[in-house]
Amino acid sequence: MDSLSVPIKYREMKSFWKYYSGQEVAPVPTIFIGGNHEASNYLWELYYGGWAATNIYFLGYAGVVKFGNLRIGGLSGIYKGRDYRLGHFERPPYNNSTIKSVYHVREYDVHKLMQLEEPIDIFLSHDWPVGITDYGDSRTLIQQKPYFQEEIEARTLGSKPAAQLLEKLKPRYWFSAHLHCKFAASVQHGNDGSVTKFLALDKCGPGKKFLQIIDIESEPGPFEVLYDEEWLAITRKFNSVFPLTQRPASFSSTDMDMQESREFVRKKLEERQFKPFEFVKTAPAYNPSQRIFDPIPEIPQNPQTLSLLELLGLPYLLDSSPVTGERTAIPASPARTDFQTYSEEIPIDDLDEVEDIPEAQRDNIQ
C-alpha cells in the first residue's frame, strides 16, 4: 500500500488480491498499462511486461504483444515535462516525490516505441495525445468540462510524446483514460488514407461511460497473448543504455545491428513458441483473516522478468543502485475476437472542484 499513489484514506484492499491468489480468474484475456494511481513496486518487477495475475497481462512501462494476428502496443504512465528526459531512478520504498515521478513517462521508453516499423493495430496510453481534441467534438467536451478550454487552447491538454507516437505509428485504434470523460475522435494521417479511431473512457462508476465493446476484424485464432518479435529485438538493442539513474539515456552508443538482434530473437522465440512465461507470485497472497504479514523484499526479482532476460541474453538491472547505476548480472532460470476497453480511476473527494485546477497542478493533489 505504501507504493500506491493515492490519498491514505484510499489505501485499503479491494478485489485484485483474488486474481493474484488464483481465487478468481479473469473471464477474458485482459491487457493493461499503468496510469497514475499504481502499486508501482509491483509494476517495476514487470518493467518489460508480464502476467500481473493469471489471464491479466501488463504491457510493461512500454510494450507490444500480439493477440491472434493483432499487434497491441502501449505506454504506461502520464507525461510530466520536468521528468521526461530523466532515467528510471525511482526504487521502492518510495518517498512523497518518487511515488509520483515513478509513473511519469520517460523519453527512453518512447524512443524504443518510435523504432517500430511494422503496423500497430491497437495502442494504449493513459493520458490523451496532445491535440487529439482537434479531431473530435471539442465543443461538447468543453461544455462538459469547461476547465479544459484553457489547456486545449494552450496545447497542454494531454501528452506530447503520445502525440509523437500517434503521428509515427498510426495505429488503427488508440484507447486512453485519465481525464474522467468519454471522448471519441478520428485522426486521418496525411495522404496515405490511414485513420486512427481514438476513444477515451470515463472512470468506472455508476452512470459513467467506462465500458465499450469494439469488434475488430482479425484472422482466426488461436487468441492468446504472444511475444512480439520486433518489440523484443528493440528491447534487446536498447537495454545496454537503459537509464537507471536520473541521467538521461544516451542513444548514440546503440550501434547494434537491428537485423542481428531480430534474428537472435526470432531463433529464441521459435524455440519456445512465442508464449510469455507463466504467471508467478512473488509475494504471499493477501489473506483477509490474517492481520500480521510477512515482510517481502523491496524489489522482488520476478521470475517472469528473469526468464525473459535470459531468453534475450540480457542482464537483470532492475535492482541496480538509483544513484550509481551499478549493474549486476544475475543468472536467470526459466519459469515454466471481441475487445472490451474500459478505464478505472480512484475517486477523489469533491472531484468537480479539483478538476477546475489546471492539469499541470492536478498531479500534486493528494
mmCIF file of C-alpha atoms in Angstrom:
data_model
loop_
_atom_site.group_PDB
_atom_site.id
_atom_site.type_symbol
_atom_site.label_atom_id
_atom_site.label_comp_id
_atom_site.label_asym_id
_atom_site.label_seq_id
_atom_site.Cartn_x
_atom_site.Cartn_y
_atom_site.Cartn_z
ATOM 1 C CA MET A 1 0.000 0.000 0.000
ATOM 2 C CA ASP A 2 2.938 2.351 0.624
ATOM 3 C CA SER A 3 3.729 2.151 -3.100
ATOM 4 C CA LEU A 4 0.199 3.138 -4.167
ATOM 5 C CA SER A 5 -0.081 6.778 -5.206
ATOM 6 C CA VAL A 6 -3.424 7.717 -3.650
ATOM 7 C CA PRO A 7 -4.531 9.576 -0.536
ATOM 8 C CA ILE A 8 -4.038 7.443 2.579
ATOM 9 C CA LYS A 9 -7.778 7.033 3.086
ATOM 10 C CA TYR A 10 -7.960 5.066 -0.199
ATOM 11 C CA ARG A 11 -5.198 2.632 0.769
ATOM 12 C CA GLU A 12 -7.410 -0.314 1.517
ATOM 13 C CA MET A 13 -7.540 -3.747 -0.039
ATOM 14 C CA LYS A 14 -10.124 -4.149 -2.786
ATOM 15 C CA SER A 15 -10.516 -7.212 -5.023
ATOM 16 C CA PHE A 16 -7.345 -7.630 -7.106
ATOM 17 C CA TRP A 17 -5.847 -9.979 -4.493
ATOM 18 C CA LYS A 18 -8.445 -12.578 -5.522
ATOM 19 C CA TYR A 19 -6.980 -12.639 -9.047
ATOM 20 C CA TYR A 20 -3.406 -12.593 -7.753
ATOM 21 C CA SER A 21 -4.095 -15.512 -5.403
ATOM 22 C CA GLY A 22 -5.972 -17.522 -8.027
ATOM 23 C CA GLN A 23 -9.244 -17.445 -6.135
ATOM 24 C CA GLU A 24 -10.702 -15.688 -9.180
ATOM 25 C CA VAL A 25 -9.586 -15.786 -12.817
ATOM 26 C CA ALA A 26 -10.305 -13.035 -15.343
ATOM 27 C CA PRO A 27 -13.012 -14.421 -17.671
ATOM 28 C CA VAL A 28 -11.361 -12.986 -20.813
ATOM 29 C CA PRO A 29 -7.710 -12.268 -21.646
ATOM 30 C CA THR A 30 -7.053 -8.791 -20.264
ATOM 31 C CA ILE A 31 -4.220 -6.452 -21.280
ATOM 32 C CA PHE A 32 -3.439 -3.271 -19.358
ATOM 33 C CA ILE A 33 -0.997 -0.404 -18.935
ATOM 34 C CA GLY A 34 -0.172 1.658 -15.845
ATOM 35 C CA GLY A 35 -1.685 5.042 -15.109
ATOM 36 C CA ASN A 36 -1.051 7.442 -12.241
ATOM 37 C CA HIS A 37 -2.565 5.574 -9.274
ATOM 38 C CA GLU A 38 -0.472 2.426 -9.234
ATOM 39 C CA ALA A 39 1.178 -0.012 -6.853
ATOM 40 C CA SER A 40 4.361 0.904 -8.676
ATOM 41 C CA ASN A 41 6.585 -1.565 -6.821
ATOM 42 C CA TYR A 42 4.740 -4.466 -8.459
ATOM 43 C CA LEU A 43 4.761 -2.908 -11.924
ATOM 44 C CA TRP A 44 8.522 -2.250 -11.609
ATOM 45 C CA GLU A 45 9.038 -6.004 -11.132
ATOM 46 C CA LEU A 46 7.390 -6.405 -14.541
ATOM 47 C CA TYR A 47 9.049 -3.424 -16.245
ATOM 48 C CA TYR A 48 9.377 -5.397 -19.501
ATOM 49 C CA GLY A 49 5.803 -6.708 -19.251
ATOM 50 C CA GLY A 50 4.306 -9.907 -17.912
ATOM 51 C CA TRP A 51 1.349 -11.508 -16.166
ATOM 52 C CA ALA A 52 0.218 -9.495 -13.139
ATOM 53 C CA ALA A 53 -2.186 -12.364 -12.464
ATOM 54 C CA THR A 54 -3.452 -15.310 -14.478
ATOM 55 C CA ASN A 55 -5.053 -14.009 -17.705
ATOM 56 C CA ILE A 56 -4.216 -10.363 -16.814
ATOM 57 C CA TYR A 57 -1.198 -9.122 -18.784
ATOM 58 C CA PHE A 58 0.764 -5.929 -18.098
ATOM 59 C CA LEU A 59 2.357 -4.425 -21.225
ATOM 60 C CA GLY A 60 5.221 -3.015 -19.190
ATOM 61 C CA TYR A 61 6.343 0.587 -18.990
ATOM 62 C CA ALA A 62 6.256 0.334 -22.778
ATOM 63 C CA GLY A 63 5.499 -2.756 -24.799
ATOM 64 C CA VAL A 64 3.975 -4.574 -27.750
ATOM 65 C CA VAL A 65 2.379 -8.019 -27.868
ATOM 66 C CA LYS A 66 0.380 -9.996 -30.402
ATOM 67 C CA PHE A 67 -3.116 -11.301 -29.783
ATOM 68 C CA GLY A 68 -4.112 -13.545 -32.662
ATOM 69 C CA ASN A 69 -2.803 -11.553 -35.604
ATOM 70 C CA LEU A 70 -3.391 -8.175 -33.929
ATOM 71 C CA ARG A 71 -0.486 -6.118 -32.577
ATOM 72 C CA ILE A 72 -1.267 -4.274 -29.364
ATOM 73 C CA GLY A 73 1.131 -1.659 -28.020
ATOM 74 C CA GLY A 74 1.089 0.649 -25.050
ATOM 75 C CA LEU A 75 2.842 3.267 -22.943
ATOM 76 C CA SER A 76 2.314 3.359 -19.177
ATOM 77 C CA GLY A 77 2.161 6.464 -17.003
ATOM 78 C CA ILE A 78 1.405 10.110 -17.645
ATOM 79 C CA TYR A 79 3.511 12.896 -19.158
ATOM 80 C CA LYS A 80 5.284 15.457 -16.987
ATOM 81 C CA GLY A 81 7.820 17.574 -18.850
ATOM 82 C CA ARG A 82 10.130 18.045 -15.870
ATOM 83 C CA ASP A 83 10.778 14.292 -15.592
ATOM 84 C CA TYR A 84 10.547 13.237 -19.240
ATOM 85 C CA ARG A 85 14.273 13.084 -20.014
ATOM 86 C CA LEU A 86 15.300 11.552 -16.692
ATOM 87 C CA GLY A 87 16.233 7.935 -16.243
ATOM 88 C CA HIS A 88 14.288 5.396 -14.200
ATOM 89 C CA PHE A 89 15.910 6.281 -10.868
ATOM 90 C CA GLU A 90 12.969 5.542 -8.559
ATOM 91 C CA ARG A 91 13.118 2.436 -6.354
ATOM 92 C CA PRO A 92 10.957 1.182 -3.504
ATOM 93 C CA PRO A 93 10.484 2.307 -0.810
ATOM 94 C CA TYR A 94 9.186 5.479 -2.467
ATOM 95 C CA ASN A 95 9.077 8.898 -0.830
ATOM 96 C CA ASN A 96 6.468 11.618 -1.361
ATOM 97 C CA SER A 97 8.205 12.677 -4.574
ATOM 98 C CA THR A 98 9.240 9.400 -6.192
ATOM 99 C CA ILE A 99 5.869 7.751 -5.541
ATOM 100 C CA LYS A 100 4.588 10.142 -8.231
ATOM 101 C CA SER A 101 7.583 10.557 -10.520
ATOM 102 C CA VAL A 102 7.882 6.763 -10.893
ATOM 103 C CA TYR A 103 4.805 6.776 -13.132
ATOM 104 C CA HIS A 104 5.899 9.732 -15.264
ATOM 105 C CA VAL A 105 6.614 8.792 -18.894
ATOM 106 C CA ARG A 106 10.301 8.681 -19.876
ATOM 107 C CA GLU A 107 11.980 9.514 -23.167
ATOM 108 C CA TYR A 108 13.801 6.171 -23.141
ATOM 109 C CA ASP A 109 10.572 4.157 -23.384
ATOM 110 C CA VAL A 110 9.083 6.467 -26.004
ATOM 111 C CA HIS A 111 12.276 6.270 -28.070
ATOM 112 C CA LYS A 112 12.007 2.483 -28.131
ATOM 113 C CA LEU A 113 8.390 2.670 -29.311
ATOM 114 C CA MET A 114 9.389 5.161 -32.013
ATOM 115 C CA GLN A 115 11.625 2.473 -33.557
ATOM 116 C CA LEU A 116 8.622 0.330 -34.503
ATOM 117 C CA GLU A 117 8.183 -0.067 -38.250
ATOM 118 C CA GLU A 118 5.567 -2.809 -38.551
ATOM 119 C CA PRO A 119 1.865 -1.822 -38.320
ATOM 120 C CA ILE A 120 0.213 -1.445 -34.916
ATOM 121 C CA ASP A 121 -3.485 -2.272 -34.654
ATOM 122 C CA ILE A 122 -4.237 -1.015 -31.129
ATOM 123 C CA PHE A 123 -2.336 1.383 -28.891
ATOM 124 C CA LEU A 124 -2.997 2.231 -25.234
ATOM 125 C CA SER A 125 -1.951 5.299 -23.277
ATOM 126 C CA HIS A 126 -3.287 6.631 -20.009
ATOM 127 C CA ASP A 127 -3.294 10.327 -20.865
ATOM 128 C CA TRP A 128 -4.514 11.592 -24.229
ATOM 129 C CA PRO A 129 -2.209 12.590 -27.087
ATOM 130 C CA VAL A 130 -1.984 16.370 -27.029
ATOM 131 C CA GLY A 131 -4.034 17.863 -29.866
ATOM 132 C CA ILE A 132 -6.418 14.903 -30.133
ATOM 133 C CA THR A 133 -9.294 17.259 -29.309
ATOM 134 C CA ASP A 134 -8.843 18.820 -32.769
ATOM 135 C CA TYR A 135 -10.252 15.634 -34.304
ATOM 136 C CA GLY A 136 -13.435 15.191 -32.270
ATOM 137 C CA ASP A 137 -16.355 17.160 -30.863
ATOM 138 C CA SER A 138 -14.321 19.529 -28.711
ATOM 139 C CA ARG A 139 -17.237 21.925 -28.341
ATOM 140 C CA THR A 140 -19.317 19.344 -26.470
ATOM 141 C CA LEU A 141 -16.255 18.301 -24.498
ATOM 142 C CA ILE A 142 -15.714 21.869 -23.297
ATOM 143 C CA GLN A 143 -19.375 22.158 -22.380
ATOM 144 C CA GLN A 144 -18.949 19.104 -20.174
ATOM 145 C CA LYS A 145 -15.502 20.094 -18.885
ATOM 146 C CA PRO A 146 -15.206 23.903 -19.200
ATOM 147 C CA TYR A 147 -11.852 23.962 -17.409
ATOM 148 C CA PHE A 148 -10.371 22.038 -20.362
ATOM 149 C CA GLN A 149 -10.706 25.040 -22.693
ATOM 150 C CA GLU A 150 -7.644 26.907 -21.480
ATOM 151 C CA GLU A 151 -5.448 23.813 -21.741
ATOM 152 C CA ILE A 152 -6.813 22.916 -25.182
ATOM 153 C CA GLU A 153 -6.016 26.403 -26.451
ATOM 154 C CA ALA A 154 -2.562 26.309 -24.849
ATOM 155 C CA ARG A 155 -1.866 22.831 -26.308
ATOM 156 C CA THR A 156 -1.181 21.427 -22.835
ATOM 157 C CA LEU A 157 -4.143 19.050 -22.508
ATOM 158 C CA GLY A 158 -2.514 15.667 -22.929
ATOM 159 C CA SER A 159 0.840 14.120 -23.689
ATOM 160 C CA LYS A 160 3.332 15.438 -26.240
ATOM 161 C CA PRO A 161 5.167 12.083 -26.524
ATOM 162 C CA ALA A 162 1.853 10.316 -27.105
ATOM 163 C CA ALA A 163 1.137 12.741 -29.953
ATOM 164 C CA GLN A 164 4.530 11.912 -31.474
ATOM 165 C CA LEU A 165 3.760 8.205 -31.244
ATOM 166 C CA LEU A 166 0.332 8.711 -32.796
ATOM 167 C CA GLU A 167 1.910 10.500 -35.754
ATOM 168 C CA LYS A 168 4.636 7.867 -36.179
ATOM 169 C CA LEU A 169 2.765 4.605 -35.510
ATOM 170 C CA LYS A 170 -0.651 5.468 -36.998
ATOM 171 C CA PRO A 171 -2.474 2.620 -35.189
ATOM 172 C CA ARG A 172 -5.970 1.643 -36.250
ATOM 173 C CA TYR A 173 -7.257 2.266 -32.728
ATOM 174 C CA TRP A 174 -5.985 4.291 -29.776
ATOM 175 C CA PHE A 175 -7.552 3.968 -26.313
ATOM 176 C CA SER A 176 -6.957 6.307 -23.349
ATOM 177 C CA ALA A 177 -8.432 7.273 -19.977
ATOM 178 C CA HIS A 178 -7.239 9.713 -17.241
ATOM 179 C CA LEU A 179 -9.456 12.754 -17.843
ATOM 180 C CA HIS A 180 -12.679 11.265 -16.419
ATOM 181 C CA CYS A 181 -14.848 11.614 -19.513
ATOM 182 C CA LYS A 182 -15.736 9.822 -22.717
ATOM 183 C CA PHE A 183 -14.366 11.343 -25.911
ATOM 184 C CA ALA A 184 -14.070 9.965 -29.442
ATOM 185 C CA ALA A 185 -12.039 11.252 -32.355
ATOM 186 C CA SER A 186 -10.928 10.178 -35.821
ATOM 187 C CA VAL A 187 -7.444 11.145 -36.996
ATOM 188 C CA GLN A 188 -6.610 10.978 -40.702
ATOM 189 C CA HIS A 189 -2.879 10.729 -41.307
ATOM 190 C CA GLY A 190 -1.634 12.754 -44.264
ATOM 191 C CA ASN A 191 -2.410 11.481 -47.735
ATOM 192 C CA ASP A 192 -1.873 7.765 -47.177
ATOM 193 C CA GLY A 193 -5.508 7.199 -46.209
ATOM 194 C CA SER A 194 -4.727 5.674 -42.820
ATOM 195 C CA VAL A 195 -7.058 6.593 -39.973
ATOM 196 C CA THR A 196 -6.755 6.201 -36.207
ATOM 197 C CA LYS A 197 -10.009 5.865 -34.281
ATOM 198 C CA PHE A 198 -9.441 7.349 -30.824
ATOM 199 C CA LEU A 199 -11.566 6.582 -27.782
ATOM 200 C CA ALA A 200 -11.184 7.758 -24.201
ATOM 201 C CA LEU A 201 -13.469 6.453 -21.481
ATOM 202 C CA ASP A 202 -14.673 7.737 -18.123
ATOM 203 C CA LYS A 203 -13.722 6.279 -14.766
ATOM 204 C CA CYS A 204 -15.568 3.202 -13.602
ATOM 205 C CA GLY A 205 -18.680 4.065 -11.602
ATOM 206 C CA PRO A 206 -22.499 4.298 -11.670
ATOM 207 C CA GLY A 207 -23.737 6.296 -14.632
ATOM 208 C CA LYS A 208 -20.238 6.672 -16.081
ATOM 209 C CA LYS A 209 -19.364 5.790 -19.667
ATOM 210 C CA PHE A 210 -16.467 3.487 -18.802
ATOM 211 C CA LEU A 211 -17.107 0.419 -20.975
ATOM 212 C CA GLN A 212 -17.363 -0.080 -24.716
ATOM 213 C CA ILE A 213 -17.215 -3.232 -26.840
ATOM 214 C CA ILE A 214 -15.496 -2.888 -30.203
ATOM 215 C CA ASP A 215 -15.440 -5.531 -32.930
ATOM 216 C CA ILE A 216 -12.113 -5.699 -34.745
ATOM 217 C CA GLU A 217 -11.603 -7.889 -37.796
ATOM 218 C CA SER A 218 -8.871 -10.465 -37.436
ATOM 219 C CA GLU A 219 -7.816 -13.808 -38.759
ATOM 220 C CA PRO A 220 -8.946 -16.967 -36.924
ATOM 221 C CA GLY A 221 -7.224 -17.692 -33.592
ATOM 222 C CA PRO A 222 -5.774 -19.077 -31.506
ATOM 223 C CA PHE A 223 -6.397 -15.927 -29.498
ATOM 224 C CA GLU A 224 -3.729 -15.706 -26.839
ATOM 225 C CA VAL A 225 -1.105 -13.194 -25.769
ATOM 226 C CA LEU A 226 2.190 -13.796 -27.580
ATOM 227 C CA TYR A 227 5.550 -12.057 -27.570
ATOM 228 C CA ASP A 228 6.175 -9.674 -30.471
ATOM 229 C CA GLU A 229 9.400 -10.334 -32.343
ATOM 230 C CA GLU A 230 10.092 -6.768 -33.455
ATOM 231 C CA TRP A 231 9.499 -5.352 -29.978
ATOM 232 C CA LEU A 232 11.789 -7.837 -28.258
ATOM 233 C CA ALA A 233 14.509 -7.083 -30.816
ATOM 234 C CA ILE A 234 14.176 -3.376 -29.981
ATOM 235 C CA THR A 235 14.262 -4.185 -26.261
ATOM 236 C CA ARG A 236 17.424 -6.220 -26.724
ATOM 237 C CA LYS A 237 19.104 -3.489 -28.747
ATOM 238 C CA PHE A 238 18.414 -0.637 -26.325
ATOM 239 C CA ASN A 239 18.802 -2.419 -22.999
ATOM 240 C CA SER A 240 22.502 -1.534 -22.960
ATOM 241 C CA VAL A 241 21.574 2.154 -22.467
ATOM 242 C CA PHE A 242 18.705 1.551 -20.013
ATOM 243 C CA PRO A 243 18.988 4.685 -17.807
ATOM 244 C CA LEU A 244 18.879 3.670 -14.133
ATOM 245 C CA THR A 245 19.830 6.986 -12.519
ATOM 246 C CA GLN A 246 18.476 10.495 -13.060
ATOM 247 C CA ARG A 247 20.825 10.902 -16.020
ATOM 248 C CA PRO A 248 19.084 10.624 -19.413
ATOM 249 C CA ALA A 249 19.748 7.758 -21.770
ATOM 250 C CA SER A 250 22.458 8.228 -24.388
ATOM 251 C CA PHE A 251 21.270 6.634 -27.604
ATOM 252 C CA SER A 252 24.432 7.364 -29.595
ATOM 253 C CA SER A 253 26.109 4.202 -28.317
ATOM 254 C CA THR A 254 23.390 1.815 -29.537
ATOM 255 C CA ASP A 255 25.218 0.619 -32.618
ATOM 256 C CA MET A 256 23.970 -2.970 -32.554
ATOM 257 C CA ASP A 257 22.593 -4.011 -35.917
ATOM 258 C CA MET A 258 18.818 -4.356 -35.627
ATOM 259 C CA GLN A 259 18.815 -7.216 -38.105
ATOM 260 C CA GLU A 260 21.235 -9.181 -35.936
ATOM 261 C CA SER A 261 19.040 -8.527 -32.897
ATOM 262 C CA ARG A 262 15.954 -9.549 -34.869
ATOM 263 C CA GLU A 263 17.488 -12.840 -35.999
ATOM 264 C CA PHE A 264 18.644 -13.637 -32.454
ATOM 265 C CA VAL A 265 15.143 -13.023 -31.070
ATOM 266 C CA ARG A 266 13.410 -14.958 -33.852
ATOM 267 C CA LYS A 267 15.503 -18.045 -33.216
ATOM 268 C CA LYS A 268 14.872 -17.894 -29.471
ATOM 269 C CA LEU A 269 11.135 -17.339 -29.845
ATOM 270 C CA GLU A 270 10.715 -20.183 -32.309
ATOM 271 C CA GLU A 271 12.201 -22.469 -29.681
ATOM 272 C CA ARG A 272 9.547 -21.527 -27.124
ATOM 273 C CA GLN A 273 6.510 -20.818 -29.379
ATOM 274 C CA PHE A 274 6.392 -17.063 -28.681
ATOM 275 C CA LYS A 275 4.406 -17.534 -25.450
ATOM 276 C CA PRO A 276 5.179 -15.301 -22.449
ATOM 277 C CA PHE A 277 6.377 -17.074 -19.336
ATOM 278 C CA GLU A 278 3.691 -18.179 -16.933
ATOM 279 C CA PHE A 279 2.410 -16.073 -14.050
ATOM 280 C CA VAL A 280 4.379 -16.486 -10.827
ATOM 281 C CA LYS A 281 3.508 -14.974 -7.436
ATOM 282 C CA THR A 282 6.420 -13.066 -5.888
ATOM 283 C CA ALA A 283 4.755 -12.267 -2.562
ATOM 284 C CA PRO A 284 2.336 -14.120 -0.275
ATOM 285 C CA ALA A 285 -1.254 -13.616 -1.385
ATOM 286 C CA TYR A 286 -3.429 -11.440 0.824
ATOM 287 C CA ASN A 287 -5.444 -13.313 3.439
ATOM 288 C CA PRO A 288 -8.425 -11.320 4.781
ATOM 289 C CA SER A 289 -8.349 -13.252 8.065
ATOM 290 C CA GLN A 290 -4.663 -12.505 8.652
ATOM 291 C CA ARG A 291 -3.598 -9.282 10.346
ATOM 292 C CA ILE A 292 0.166 -9.770 10.504
ATOM 293 C CA PHE A 293 2.065 -10.018 7.236
ATOM 294 C CA ASP A 294 5.482 -11.418 6.484
ATOM 295 C CA PRO A 295 7.969 -8.867 5.123
ATOM 296 C CA ILE A 296 8.742 -9.131 1.422
ATOM 297 C CA PRO A 297 11.816 -7.951 -0.497
ATOM 298 C CA GLU A 298 11.706 -4.307 -1.509
ATOM 299 C CA ILE A 299 12.345 -5.247 -5.144
ATOM 300 C CA PRO A 300 11.489 -8.926 -5.710
ATOM 301 C CA GLN A 301 13.116 -10.398 -8.787
ATOM 302 C CA ASN A 302 10.106 -11.598 -10.702
ATOM 303 C CA PRO A 303 10.805 -14.999 -12.340
ATOM 304 C CA GLN A 304 8.946 -13.845 -15.467
ATOM 305 C CA THR A 305 11.363 -10.940 -15.867
ATOM 306 C CA LEU A 306 14.398 -13.113 -15.141
ATOM 307 C CA SER A 307 13.271 -15.669 -17.709
ATOM 308 C CA LEU A 308 12.608 -13.081 -20.404
ATOM 309 C CA LEU A 309 16.024 -11.517 -19.880
ATOM 310 C CA GLU A 310 17.685 -14.920 -20.071
ATOM 311 C CA LEU A 311 15.797 -15.534 -23.326
ATOM 312 C CA LEU A 312 17.155 -12.261 -24.712
ATOM 313 C CA GLY A 313 20.655 -12.750 -23.319
ATOM 314 C CA LEU A 314 20.403 -9.652 -21.130
ATOM 315 C CA PRO A 315 21.437 -8.905 -17.535
ATOM 316 C CA TYR A 316 18.933 -8.173 -14.772
ATOM 317 C CA LEU A 317 19.163 -4.469 -13.939
ATOM 318 C CA LEU A 318 16.026 -3.545 -12.020
ATOM 319 C CA ASP A 319 17.619 -3.691 -8.567
ATOM 320 C CA SER A 320 20.653 -1.604 -9.509
ATOM 321 C CA SER A 321 21.544 1.465 -7.496
ATOM 322 C CA PRO A 322 19.401 4.517 -8.342
ATOM 323 C CA VAL A 323 22.452 6.683 -7.569
ATOM 324 C CA THR A 324 25.399 4.936 -9.213
ATOM 325 C CA GLY A 325 23.541 2.754 -11.682
ATOM 326 C CA GLU A 326 25.826 -0.142 -10.813
ATOM 327 C CA ARG A 327 24.573 -3.256 -12.540
ATOM 328 C CA THR A 328 24.943 -6.850 -11.520
ATOM 329 C CA ALA A 329 24.179 -9.691 -13.888
ATOM 330 C CA ILE A 330 22.074 -12.248 -12.050
ATOM 331 C CA PRO A 331 21.679 -15.753 -13.502
ATOM 332 C CA ALA A 332 18.111 -16.370 -14.570
ATOM 333 C CA SER A 333 16.169 -19.613 -14.542
ATOM 334 C CA PRO A 334 13.039 -20.111 -16.646
ATOM 335 C CA ALA A 335 9.636 -20.304 -15.030
ATOM 336 C CA ARG A 336 7.813 -22.643 -16.776
ATOM 337 C CA THR A 337 -12.462 -11.655 -31.205
ATOM 338 C CA ASP A 338 -14.278 -9.032 -29.235
ATOM 339 C CA PHE A 339 -12.334 -6.441 -27.305
ATOM 340 C CA GLN A 340 -13.660 -4.713 -24.242
ATOM 341 C CA THR A 341 -11.943 -1.478 -23.316
ATOM 342 C CA TYR A 342 -12.564 0.224 -20.027
ATOM 343 C CA SER A 343 -10.910 2.622 -17.634
ATOM 344 C CA GLU A 344 -10.960 2.999 -13.906
ATOM 345 C CA GLU A 345 -9.783 5.858 -11.693
ATOM 346 C CA ILE A 346 -9.581 6.053 -7.922
ATOM 347 C CA PRO A 347 -12.141 8.664 -6.811
ATOM 348 C CA ILE A 348 -11.097 11.985 -5.344
ATOM 349 C CA ASP A 349 -13.273 13.933 -2.947
ATOM 350 C CA ASP A 350 -15.028 16.943 -4.457
ATOM 351 C CA LEU A 351 -13.816 15.930 -7.892
ATOM 352 C CA ASP A 352 -15.628 18.714 -9.721
ATOM 353 C CA GLU A 353 -13.732 21.322 -7.695
ATOM 354 C CA VAL A 354 -10.415 19.501 -8.093
ATOM 355 C CA GLU A 355 -10.738 19.325 -11.862
ATOM 356 C CA ASP A 356 -11.013 23.122 -12.088
ATOM 357 C CA ILE A 357 -7.300 23.190 -11.279
ATOM 358 C CA PRO A 358 -5.015 23.157 -14.365
ATOM 359 C CA GLU A 359 -3.700 19.795 -15.497
ATOM 360 C CA ALA A 360 -0.136 20.809 -14.641
ATOM 361 C CA GLN A 361 -1.113 21.082 -10.976
ATOM 362 C CA ARG A 362 -3.609 18.216 -10.671
ATOM 363 C CA ASP A 363 -0.943 15.553 -10.232
ATOM 364 C CA ASN A 364 0.139 17.145 -6.957
ATOM 365 C CA ILE A 365 -3.277 16.906 -5.308
ATOM 366 C CA GLN A 366 -3.491 14.068 -2.816
#
